[in-house]
C-alpha positions as a Python dict, from the first residue, in 0.01 Angstrom:
ca = {
    (1, 'M'): (0, 0, 0),
    (2, 'E'): (-127, 361, 72),
    (3, 'R'): (-307, 327, -249),
    (4, 'F'): (-425, -36, -172),
    (5, 'V'): (-621, 60, 157),
    (6, 'F'): (-772, 362, 12),
    (7, 'V'): (-945, 153, -298),
    (8, 'L'): (-1018, -100, 50),
    (9, 'L'): (-1171, 258, 222),
    (10, 'V'): (-1362, 305, -115),
    (11, 'F'): (-1561, -95, -128),
    (12, 'L'): (-1617, -88, 268),
    (13, 'C'): (-1778, 216, 240),
    (14, 'N'): (-2028, 192, -112),
    (15, 'S'): (-2163, -191, 125),
    (16, 'S'): (-2303, -5, 415),
    (17, 'F'): (-2378, 220, 191),
    (18, 'R'): (-2590, -16, -9),
    (19, 'F'): (-2709, -195, 325),
    (20, 'T'): (-2891, 116, 502),
    (21, 'A'): (-2953, 350, 292),
    (22, 'T'): (-3158, 102, 19),
    (23, 'D'): (-3458, 69, 266),
    (24, 'A'): (-3513, 458, 129),
    (25, 'Y'): (-3354, 500, -143),
    (26, 'D'): (-3420, 280, -454),
    (27, 'P'): (-3103, 333, -719),
    (28, 'V'): (-3345, 198, -1019),
    (29, 'D'): (-3592, 395, -983),
    (30, 'P'): (-3532, 687, -721),
    (31, 'N'): (-3860, 909, -812),
    (32, 'G'): (-4129, 659, -791),
    (33, 'N'): (-4392, 643, -517),
    (34, 'I'): (-4812, 612, -482),
    (35, 'T'): (-4924, 961, -450),
    (36, 'I'): (-5291, 985, -343),
    (37, 'N'): (-5499, 1276, -414),
    (38, 'W'): (-5804, 1408, -248),
    (39, 'D'): (-5992, 1647, -508),
    (40, 'F'): (-6254, 1842, -330),
    (41, 'Q'): (-6526, 1910, -632),
    (42, 'V'): (-6801, 2021, -369),
    (43, 'L'): (-6729, 2233, -71),
    (44, 'N'): (-6901, 2487, 88),
    (45, 'V'): (-6738, 2529, 483),
    (46, 'K'): (-6982, 2838, 530),
    (47, 'D'): (-7245, 2637, 589),
    (48, 'M'): (-7097, 2328, 708),
    (49, 'S'): (-7300, 2062, 404),
    (50, 'P'): (-7158, 1768, 382),
    (51, 'Y'): (-6835, 1762, 36),
    (52, 'T'): (-6787, 1528, -246),
    (53, 'V'): (-6430, 1446, -306),
    (54, 'M'): (-6294, 1203, -545),
    (55, 'V'): (-5978, 1040, -435),
    (56, 'S'): (-5731, 865, -717),
    (57, 'I'): (-5450, 641, -628),
    (58, 'H'): (-5192, 662, -887),
    (59, 'N'): (-4879, 461, -885),
    (60, 'Y'): (-4612, 624, -1061),
    (61, 'Q'): (-4317, 391, -949),
    (62, 'M'): (-4202, 209, -1328),
    (63, 'Y'): (-4183, -152, -1176),
    (64, 'R'): (-4407, -206, -850),
    (65, 'H'): (-4732, -319, -861),
    (66, 'I'): (-4999, -401, -618),
    (67, 'E'): (-5136, -723, -661),
    (68, 'H'): (-5399, -930, -558),
    (69, 'P'): (-5614, -879, -262),
    (70, 'G'): (-5510, -551, -357),
    (71, 'W'): (-5516, -198, -172),
    (72, 'R'): (-5675, -81, 149),
    (73, 'L'): (-5690, 230, 189),
    (74, 'S'): (-5735, 367, 535),
    (75, 'W'): (-5760, 720, 785),
    (76, 'N'): (-5781, 846, 1098),
    (77, 'W'): (-6076, 1097, 1121),
    (78, 'T'): (-5996, 1384, 1293),
    (79, 'G'): (-6302, 1533, 1408),
    (80, 'K'): (-6612, 1317, 1401),
    (81, 'E'): (-6742, 1277, 992),
    (82, 'V'): (-6907, 1043, 846),
    (83, 'I'): (-6922, 893, 531),
    (84, 'W'): (-7250, 890, 391),
    (85, 'N'): (-7185, 748, 29),
    (86, 'T'): (-6973, 614, -210),
    (87, 'V'): (-6872, 515, -561),
    (88, 'G'): (-6644, 368, -709),
    (89, 'A'): (-6521, 181, -382),
    (90, 'E'): (-6675, 103, -11),
    (91, 'T'): (-6625, 95, 338),
    (92, 'T'): (-6554, -295, 464),
    (93, 'E'): (-6756, -213, 805),
    (94, 'Q'): (-7047, 68, 800),
    (95, 'G'): (-6964, 135, 1133),
    (96, 'D'): (-7218, 252, 1437),
    (97, 'C'): (-7439, 470, 1264),
    (98, 'S'): (-7722, 551, 1561),
    (99, 'R'): (-7612, 878, 1662),
    (100, 'V'): (-7608, 1067, 1315),
    (101, 'G'): (-7935, 1040, 1057),
    (102, 'A'): (-8264, 880, 955),
    (103, 'A'): (-8394, 519, 997),
    (104, 'N'): (-8439, 602, 605),
    (105, 'A'): (-8128, 812, 529),
    (106, 'R'): (-7847, 638, 754),
    (107, 'P'): (-7464, 698, 652),
    (108, 'H'): (-7300, 476, 474),
    (109, 'C'): (-6960, 455, 666),
    (110, 'C'): (-6946, 589, 1005),
    (111, 'L'): (-6644, 472, 1219),
    (112, 'R'): (-6344, 653, 1338),
    (113, 'R'): (-6047, 475, 1160),
    (114, 'P'): (-6228, 356, 768),
    (115, 'V'): (-6075, 60, 557),
    (116, 'M'): (-6198, 195, 200),
    (117, 'V'): (-6158, -125, -51),
    (118, 'D'): (-6166, -116, -419),
    (119, 'L'): (-6511, -280, -602),
    (120, 'P'): (-6496, -599, -807),
    (121, 'P'): (-6487, -562, -1209),
    (122, 'G'): (-6812, -621, -1395),
    (123, 'T'): (-6945, -350, -1105),
    (124, 'P'): (-7221, -170, -1250),
    (125, 'Y'): (-7227, 132, -1415),
    (126, 'N'): (-7444, 355, -1195),
    (127, 'R'): (-7123, 188, -914),
    (128, 'Q'): (-6856, 345, -1081),
    (129, 'V'): (-6610, 581, -1150),
    (130, 'A'): (-6314, 634, -1392),
    (131, 'N'): (-6036, 434, -1338),
    (132, 'C'): (-6234, 255, -1062),
    (133, 'C'): (-6335, -115, -1067),
    (134, 'R'): (-6044, -382, -1046),
    (135, 'G'): (-6040, -509, -714),
    (136, 'G'): (-5776, -322, -564),
    (137, 'V'): (-5470, -326, -883),
    (138, 'L'): (-5245, -146, -959),
    (139, 'S'): (-5082, -179, -1278),
    (140, 'S'): (-4728, -3, -1265),
    (141, 'F'): (-4587, 297, -1491),
    (142, 'V'): (-4426, 136, -1710),
    (143, 'Q'): (-4635, -167, -1811),
    (144, 'N'): (-4944, -4, -1828),
    (145, 'N'): (-4985, 385, -1749),
    (146, 'L'): (-5397, 304, -1795),
    (147, 'T'): (-5486, 85, -1520),
    (148, 'S'): (-5138, 265, -1360),
    (149, 'T'): (-5477, 416, -1136),
    (150, 'A'): (-5756, 395, -945),
    (151, 'A'): (-6090, 599, -823),
    (152, 'F'): (-6283, 676, -575),
    (153, 'Q'): (-6560, 947, -445),
    (154, 'M'): (-6745, 1016, -128),
    (155, 'V'): (-6945, 1165, 24),
    (156, 'V'): (-6827, 1335, 396),
    (157, 'G'): (-7083, 1539, 585),
    (158, 'E'): (-7018, 1591, 1068),
    (159, 'F'): (-6672, 1761, 968),
    (160, 'A'): (-6517, 1992, 1170),
    (161, 'L'): (-6209, 2295, 1032),
    (162, 'A'): (-5891, 2406, 1041),
    (163, 'K'): (-5816, 2728, 1202),
    (164, 'D'): (-5522, 2939, 1023),
    (165, 'D'): (-5342, 3145, 1256),
    (166, 'G'): (-5597, 3433, 1251),
    (167, 'G'): (-5807, 3233, 1370),
    (168, 'G'): (-6016, 3221, 1003),
    (169, 'S'): (-6210, 2919, 847),
    (170, 'M'): (-5979, 2762, 543),
    (171, 'E'): (-6056, 2408, 557),
    (172, 'P'): (-6196, 2041, 676),
    (173, 'E'): (-5969, 1947, 886),
    (174, 'K'): (-5737, 1703, 730),
    (175, 'P'): (-5706, 1278, 814),
    (176, 'W'): (-5441, 1181, 943),
    (177, 'H'): (-5218, 844, 973),
    (178, 'F'): (-5289, 678, 624),
    (179, 'D'): (-5221, 293, 500),
    (180, 'I'): (-5255, 194, 135),
    (181, 'G'): (-5263, -194, 293),
    (182, 'V'): (-4986, -354, 145),
    (183, 'P'): (-4613, -480, 274),
    (184, 'G'): (-4327, -208, 252),
    (185, 'Y'): (-4525, 62, 231),
    (186, 'T'): (-4510, 350, 475),
    (187, 'C'): (-4787, 705, 393),
    (188, 'S'): (-4713, 1108, 482),
    (189, 'N'): (-4926, 1289, 589),
    (190, 'A'): (-5211, 1468, 397),
    (191, 'T'): (-5042, 1826, 270),
    (192, 'T'): (-5221, 2081, 42),
    (193, 'V'): (-5161, 2156, -322),
    (194, 'A'): (-5237, 2355, -574),
    (195, 'P'): (-5543, 2202, -729),
    (196, 'T'): (-5668, 2119, -1107),
    (197, 'R'): (-5880, 1929, -1249),
    (198, 'V'): (-6072, 1573, -1207),
    (199, 'K'): (-6167, 1347, -1467),
    (200, 'V'): (-6527, 1224, -1371),
    (201, 'D'): (-6584, 1000, -1675),
    (202, 'K'): (-6485, 898, -1995),
    (203, 'N'): (-6479, 1267, -2180),
    (204, 'R'): (-6566, 1529, -1886),
    (205, 'Y'): (-6262, 1740, -1623),
    (206, 'E'): (-6360, 1991, -1344),
    (207, 'Q'): (-6262, 2208, -1197),
    (208, 'V'): (-6157, 2132, -802),
    (209, 'L'): (-6144, 2303, -512),
    (210, 'L'): (-5894, 2215, -295),
    (211, 'T'): (-5622, 1896, -314),
    (212, 'W'): (-5487, 1687, -66),
    (213, 'Q'): (-5221, 1553, -113),
    (214, 'V'): (-5040, 1194, 20),
    (215, 'T'): (-4702, 998, -52),
    (216, 'C'): (-4643, 657, -8),
    (217, 'S'): (-4324, 549, -7),
    (218, 'Y'): (-4153, 164, -79),
    (219, 'S'): (-3947, -35, 126),
    (220, 'Q'): (-3792, -379, 59),
    (221, 'Y'): (-3661, -431, 416),
    (222, 'R'): (-4061, -314, 572),
    (223, 'A'): (-4245, -536, 355),
    (224, 'S'): (-4033, -850, 414),
    (225, 'G'): (-3778, -1023, 664),
    (226, 'V'): (-3667, -1223, 403),
    (227, 'P'): (-3598, -1213, -9),
    (228, 'S'): (-3809, -1402, -240),
    (229, 'C'): (-3600, -1457, -519),
    (230, 'C'): (-3265, -1511, -649),
    (231, 'V'): (-3012, -1630, -885),
    (232, 'S'): (-2838, -1877, -1102),
    (233, 'M'): (-2602, -1852, -1368),
    (234, 'S'): (-2457, -2087, -1656),
    (235, 'T'): (-2276, -2037, -1942),
    (236, 'F'): (-2134, -2242, -2256),
    (237, 'Y'): (-1827, -2216, -2178),
    (238, 'S'): (-1745, -2332, -1877),
    (239, 'E'): (-1946, -2717, -1728),
    (240, 'T'): (-2007, -2491, -1317),
    (241, 'I'): (-2371, -2434, -1288),
    (242, 'V'): (-2370, -2177, -978),
    (243, 'D'): (-2642, -2213, -820),
    (244, 'C'): (-2873, -1971, -556),
    (245, 'P'): (-2687, -1912, -257),
    (246, 'R'): (-2741, -2153, 34),
    (247, 'C'): (-3030, -2050, 244),
    (248, 'S'): (-3123, -1745, 17),
    (249, 'C'): (-3449, -1690, 101),
    (250, 'A'): (-3476, -1905, 429),
    (251, 'C'): (-3325, -2249, 514),
    (252, 'Q'): (-3522, -2554, 605),
    (253, 'G'): (-3679, -2591, 873),
    (254, 'S'): (-3649, -2227, 965),
    (255, 'P'): (-3867, -2206, 1281),
    (256, 'T'): (-3901, -1797, 1146),
    (257, 'P'): (-4254, -1667, 1048),
    (258, 'T'): (-4107, -1533, 754),
    (259, 'S'): (-4022, -1891, 576),
    (260, 'P'): (-4170, -2070, 413),
    (261, 'Q'): (-4317, -2462, 386),
    (262, 'C'): (-4182, -2688, 160),
    (263, 'V'): (-4239, -2993, -84),
    (264, 'S'): (-4021, -3272, -165),
    (265, 'V'): (-3972, -3323, -465),
    (266, 'D'): (-3933, -3792, -427),
    (267, 'Q'): (-4334, -3756, -271),
    (268, 'P'): (-4512, -3934, -471),
    (269, 'R'): (-4850, -3697, -514),
    (270, 'T'): (-4963, -3355, -479),
    (271, 'P'): (-4947, -3213, -105),
    (272, 'A'): (-5313, -3096, -21),
    (273, 'L'): (-5254, -2735, -39),
    (274, 'P'): (-5431, -2475, 136),
    (275, 'A'): (-5694, -2269, 11),
    (276, 'S'): (-5612, -1868, 20),
    (277, 'S'): (-5899, -1535, 143),
    (278, 'D'): (-6007, -1268, -32),
    (279, 'D'): (-5854, -1021, 188),
    (280, 'E'): (-5541, -1245, 278),
    (281, 'P'): (-5306, -1391, 43),
    (282, 'A'): (-5183, -1794, 131),
    (283, 'A'): (-4876, -1828, 348),
    (284, 'P'): (-4625, -1964, 75),
    (285, 'I'): (-4496, -2266, -31),
    (286, 'V'): (-4248, -2423, -269),
    (287, 'W'): (-4001, -2707, -325),
    (288, 'C'): (-3732, -2816, -85),
    (289, 'S'): (-3462, -2676, -229),
    (290, 'E'): (-3100, -2483, -76),
    (291, 'H'): (-3276, -2152, -148),
    (292, 'M'): (-3600, -2184, -43),
    (293, 'C'): (-3687, -1920, -304),
    (294, 'P'): (-4015, -1881, -436),
    (295, 'I'): (-3852, -1736, -728),
    (296, 'R'): (-3597, -1791, -912),
    (297, 'V'): (-3384, -1674, -1202),
    (298, 'H'): (-3174, -1839, -1468),
    (299, 'W'): (-2877, -1657, -1619),
    (300, 'H'): (-2724, -1872, -1880),
    (301, 'V'): (-2452, -1703, -2134),
    (302, 'K'): (-2561, -1941, -2467),
    (303, 'V'): (-2442, -1902, -2724),
    (304, 'N'): (-2142, -1629, -2894),
    (305, 'Y'): (-2065, -1518, -3249),
    (306, 'R'): (-1893, -1258, -3356),
    (307, 'Q'): (-1999, -926, -3343),
    (308, 'Y'): (-2279, -1033, -3088),
    (309, 'W'): (-2340, -1279, -2762),
    (310, 'R'): (-2664, -1404, -2693),
    (311, 'V'): (-2798, -1484, -2353),
    (312, 'K'): (-3085, -1749, -2230),
    (313, 'V'): (-3315, -1597, -1916),
    (314, 'T'): (-3541, -1869, -1737),
    (315, 'V'): (-3783, -1686, -1436),
    (316, 'S'): (-3858, -2065, -1267),
    (317, 'N'): (-4222, -2045, -1026),
    (318, 'Y'): (-4052, -2331, -720),
    (319, 'N'): (-4511, -2127, -489),
    (320, 'L'): (-4676, -2415, -561),
    (321, 'V'): (-4995, -2166, -420),
    (322, 'K'): (-4884, -1882, -631),
    (323, 'N'): (-4987, -1747, -980),
    (324, 'Y'): (-4813, -1441, -1053),
    (325, 'S'): (-5010, -1231, -1311),
    (326, 'D'): (-4843, -895, -1468),
    (327, 'W'): (-4508, -1020, -1306),
    (328, 'N'): (-4236, -829, -1427),
    (329, 'L'): (-3820, -863, -1399),
    (330, 'V'): (-3571, -588, -1399),
    (331, 'L'): (-3204, -657, -1493),
    (332, 'Q'): (-2917, -514, -1480),
    (333, 'H'): (-2687, -531, -1726),
    (334, 'P'): (-2410, -256, -1906),
    (335, 'N'): (-2403, -438, -2269),
    (336, 'L'): (-2823, -349, -2244),
    (337, 'R'): (-2837, -65, -2431),
    (338, 'S'): (-2729, -271, -2691),
    (339, 'L'): (-3043, -551, -2665),
    (340, 'T'): (-3049, -664, -3080),
    (341, 'Q'): (-3348, -872, -3038),
    (342, 'L'): (-3551, -1021, -2787),
    (343, 'F'): (-3794, -1306, -2806),
    (344, 'S'): (-4110, -1368, -2597),
    (345, 'F'): (-4126, -1057, -2367),
    (346, 'N'): (-4161, -706, -2337),
    (347, 'Y'): (-3894, -491, -2253),
    (348, 'K'): (-3835, -119, -2175),
    (349, 'P'): (-3521, 55, -2113),
    (350, 'L'): (-3514, 294, -1703),
    (351, 'V'): (-3349, 564, -1758),
    (352, 'E'): (-3339, 728, -1482),
    (353, 'Y'): (-2967, 905, -1465),
    (354, 'G'): (-2926, 1163, -1879),
    (355, 'S'): (-2842, 912, -2117),
    (356, 'F'): (-2739, 630, -1849),
    (357, 'N'): (-2935, 312, -2037),
    (358, 'D'): (-2836, -24, -1797),
    (359, 'T'): (-3090, -36, -1697),
    (360, 'G'): (-3398, -257, -1825),
    (361, 'M'): (-3801, -404, -1746),
    (362, 'F'): (-3919, -741, -1889),
    (363, 'W'): (-4272, -888, -1870),
    (364, 'G'): (-4440, -1062, -2035),
    (365, 'L'): (-4693, -1097, -2414),
    (366, 'R'): (-5077, -1054, -2375),
    (367, 'F'): (-5243, -1369, -2391),
    (368, 'Y'): (-4974, -1587, -2385),
    (369, 'N'): (-4658, -1570, -2087),
    (370, 'E'): (-4773, -1256, -1907),
    (371, 'M'): (-4883, -1488, -1581),
    (372, 'L'): (-4602, -1755, -1387),
    (373, 'L'): (-4803, -2043, -1264),
    (374, 'Q'): (-4801, -2219, -996),
    (375, 'D'): (-4462, -2527, -1109),
    (376, 'G'): (-4416, -2295, -1453),
    (377, 'N'): (-4172, -2082, -1533),
    (378, 'V'): (-4103, -1847, -1863),
    (379, 'Q'): (-3835, -1790, -2062),
    (380, 'T'): (-3680, -1529, -2291),
    (381, 'E'): (-3373, -1593, -2535),
    (382, 'M'): (-3186, -1206, -2609),
    (383, 'I'): (-2869, -1094, -2903),
    (384, 'L'): (-2641, -805, -2743),
    (385, 'E'): (-2403, -665, -3034),
    (386, 'K'): (-2042, -681, -2889),
    (387, 'E'): (-1926, -338, -2805),
    (388, 'S'): (-1601, -218, -2745),
    (389, 'D'): (-1619, -318, -2346),
    (390, 'F'): (-1712, -678, -2421),
    (391, 'T'): (-1536, -925, -2202),
    (392, 'Y'): (-1587, -1334, -2102),
    (393, 'S'): (-1353, -1248, -1807),
    (394, 'G'): (-1436, -1067, -1478),
    (395, 'G'): (-1790, -1174, -1434),
    (396, 'W'): (-1928, -892, -1641),
    (397, 'A'): (-2104, -1091, -1875),
    (398, 'F'): (-2343, -1109, -1602),
    (399, 'P'): (-2637, -880, -1485),
    (400, 'R'): (-2529, -616, -1192),
    (401, 'R'): (-2944, -650, -1024),
    (402, 'V'): (-3218, -850, -1099),
    (403, 'Y'): (-3568, -820, -921),
    (404, 'F'): (-3864, -986, -1005),
    (405, 'N'): (-4212, -830, -850),
    (406, 'G'): (-4027, -499, -780),
    (407, 'Q'): (-3856, -714, -525),
    (408, 'E'): (-3428, -743, -515),
    (409, 'C'): (-3312, -1099, -585),
    (410, 'V'): (-2991, -1224, -382),
    (411, 'M'): (-2711, -1283, -612),
    (412, 'P'): (-2417, -1522, -577),
    (413, 'P'): (-2080, -1429, -492),
    (414, 'A'): (-1858, -1345, -794),
    (415, 'D'): (-1553, -1507, -650),
    (416, 'Q'): (-1816, -1855, -731),
    (417, 'Y'): (-1976, -1749, -1135),
    (418, 'P'): (-1809, -2002, -1400),
    (419, 'K'): (-1455, -1911, -1426),
    (420, 'L'): (-1274, -1928, -1852),
    (421, 'P'): (-1092, -2214, -1921),
    (422, 'N'): (-672, -2172, -1878),
    (423, 'G'): (-521, -2000, -2101),
    (424, 'A'): (-880, -1830, -2247),
    (425, 'S'): (-905, -1423, -2112),
    (426, 'E'): (-1092, -1351, -2308),
    (427, 'L'): (-1298, -1500, -2638),
    (428, 'R'): (-1400, -1123, -2803),
    (429, 'G'): (-1399, -1254, -3135),
    (430, 'S'): (-1248, -1579, -3147),
    (431, 'S'): (-1414, -1728, -3438),
    (432, 'L'): (-1234, -1466, -3632),
    (433, 'I'): (-933, -1584, -3427),
    (434, 'A'): (-943, -1942, -3520),
    (435, 'G'): (-983, -1835, -3899),
    (436, 'N'): (-672, -1614, -3889),
    (437, 'C'): (-485, -1896, -3738),
    (438, 'L'): (-577, -2147, -4020),
    (439, 'L'): (-476, -1918, -4301),
    (440, 'L'): (-156, -1836, -4178),
    (441, 'L'): (-73, -2203, -4097),
    (442, 'F'): (-142, -2308, -4426),
    (443, 'F'): (14, -2029, -4571),
    (444, 'F'): (332, -2172, -4415),
    (445, 'V'): (232, -2511, -4529),
    (446, 'L'): (226, -2377, -4889),
    (447, 'V'): (573, -2223, -4861),
}
């Protein structure tokens, strides 16, 4: 009895920890964040001349990326700073610049809180810097670390100086209240770190004089009050198809503003869909279902071999107003360390805890299935080698966690997983056992 109580307490503690700690800690990517560096290239505080700073945004998250409409970096100036010029990005508004500058030399932005956006692809070369001009889109670090960084340069004047404890001038006053304009991210204050160097073009690096650093962390709870994907399951040894839990992402007719609208599949023609703007994506409209999720991931245990087993994974897009470009899928399963063959997807293991390899990231092949279209799907099959702990019982063959585009998907309850047939607790090496039985029966017939 004491042992049962102890196990129950451990389960409750673990469950409560999961719901309270996931907002601040990602067990799959514990060190992931977005880091913003302000690297001062020109700084002369003695004559208070405008300084030149290169701002770079680094996405160090392994599987989360920034989609269209992209990042929108904003901050509050401490004094009366103005931005005289920018390269690689621009502010959304100029503001009232009547207090500074002549008619032929007006600043780029005089707002107390500027909002900086990336320039689109195809921007003229004289307005570019290295890593700019991708429309605010940032790849995840694993998918493409070459496009996971953005940068722009700006010239800032009219700044105030910070004072040290001795009363001497040290550096300009730091901006505050940083925001990258993407739901779910919270940014820290700027801190001074050791300066290094900055890349100014394809071949050249320059030493910087001062570096400020801002760190932005992600919380799925802050990003959305409801999930955006769910998981369903099926197997070759059971006729039961476990669908996504009811109301996984919302309930039909729910009055909450975060609930997507739905369209019945019985409608005779495709409904008129709202157009999305460049600044705000269109609200999701999905096919009406029990789960009401824009994305469904289906895990099917397909075939049992003597030394291997095969799984088919299908990702379906029920969102009628959005194509998912550069999508990715993260699966946590203990047998992924023995993944032998994969079809139609890219794959990379996410090893964050020593050599413990039970999590992998999957994404589409370039020019083939890197975009998940509206009302479409992408599929893969994988072959995994059977290990000593392999079994089909107890739900072992199903994933522990599933993420789509950085959002954790809703899993069915474990007591609804497809069950093994009666009298078959294991299917490990079933073909070999059947063969041995037939051979033994044939031997007895001969005797």
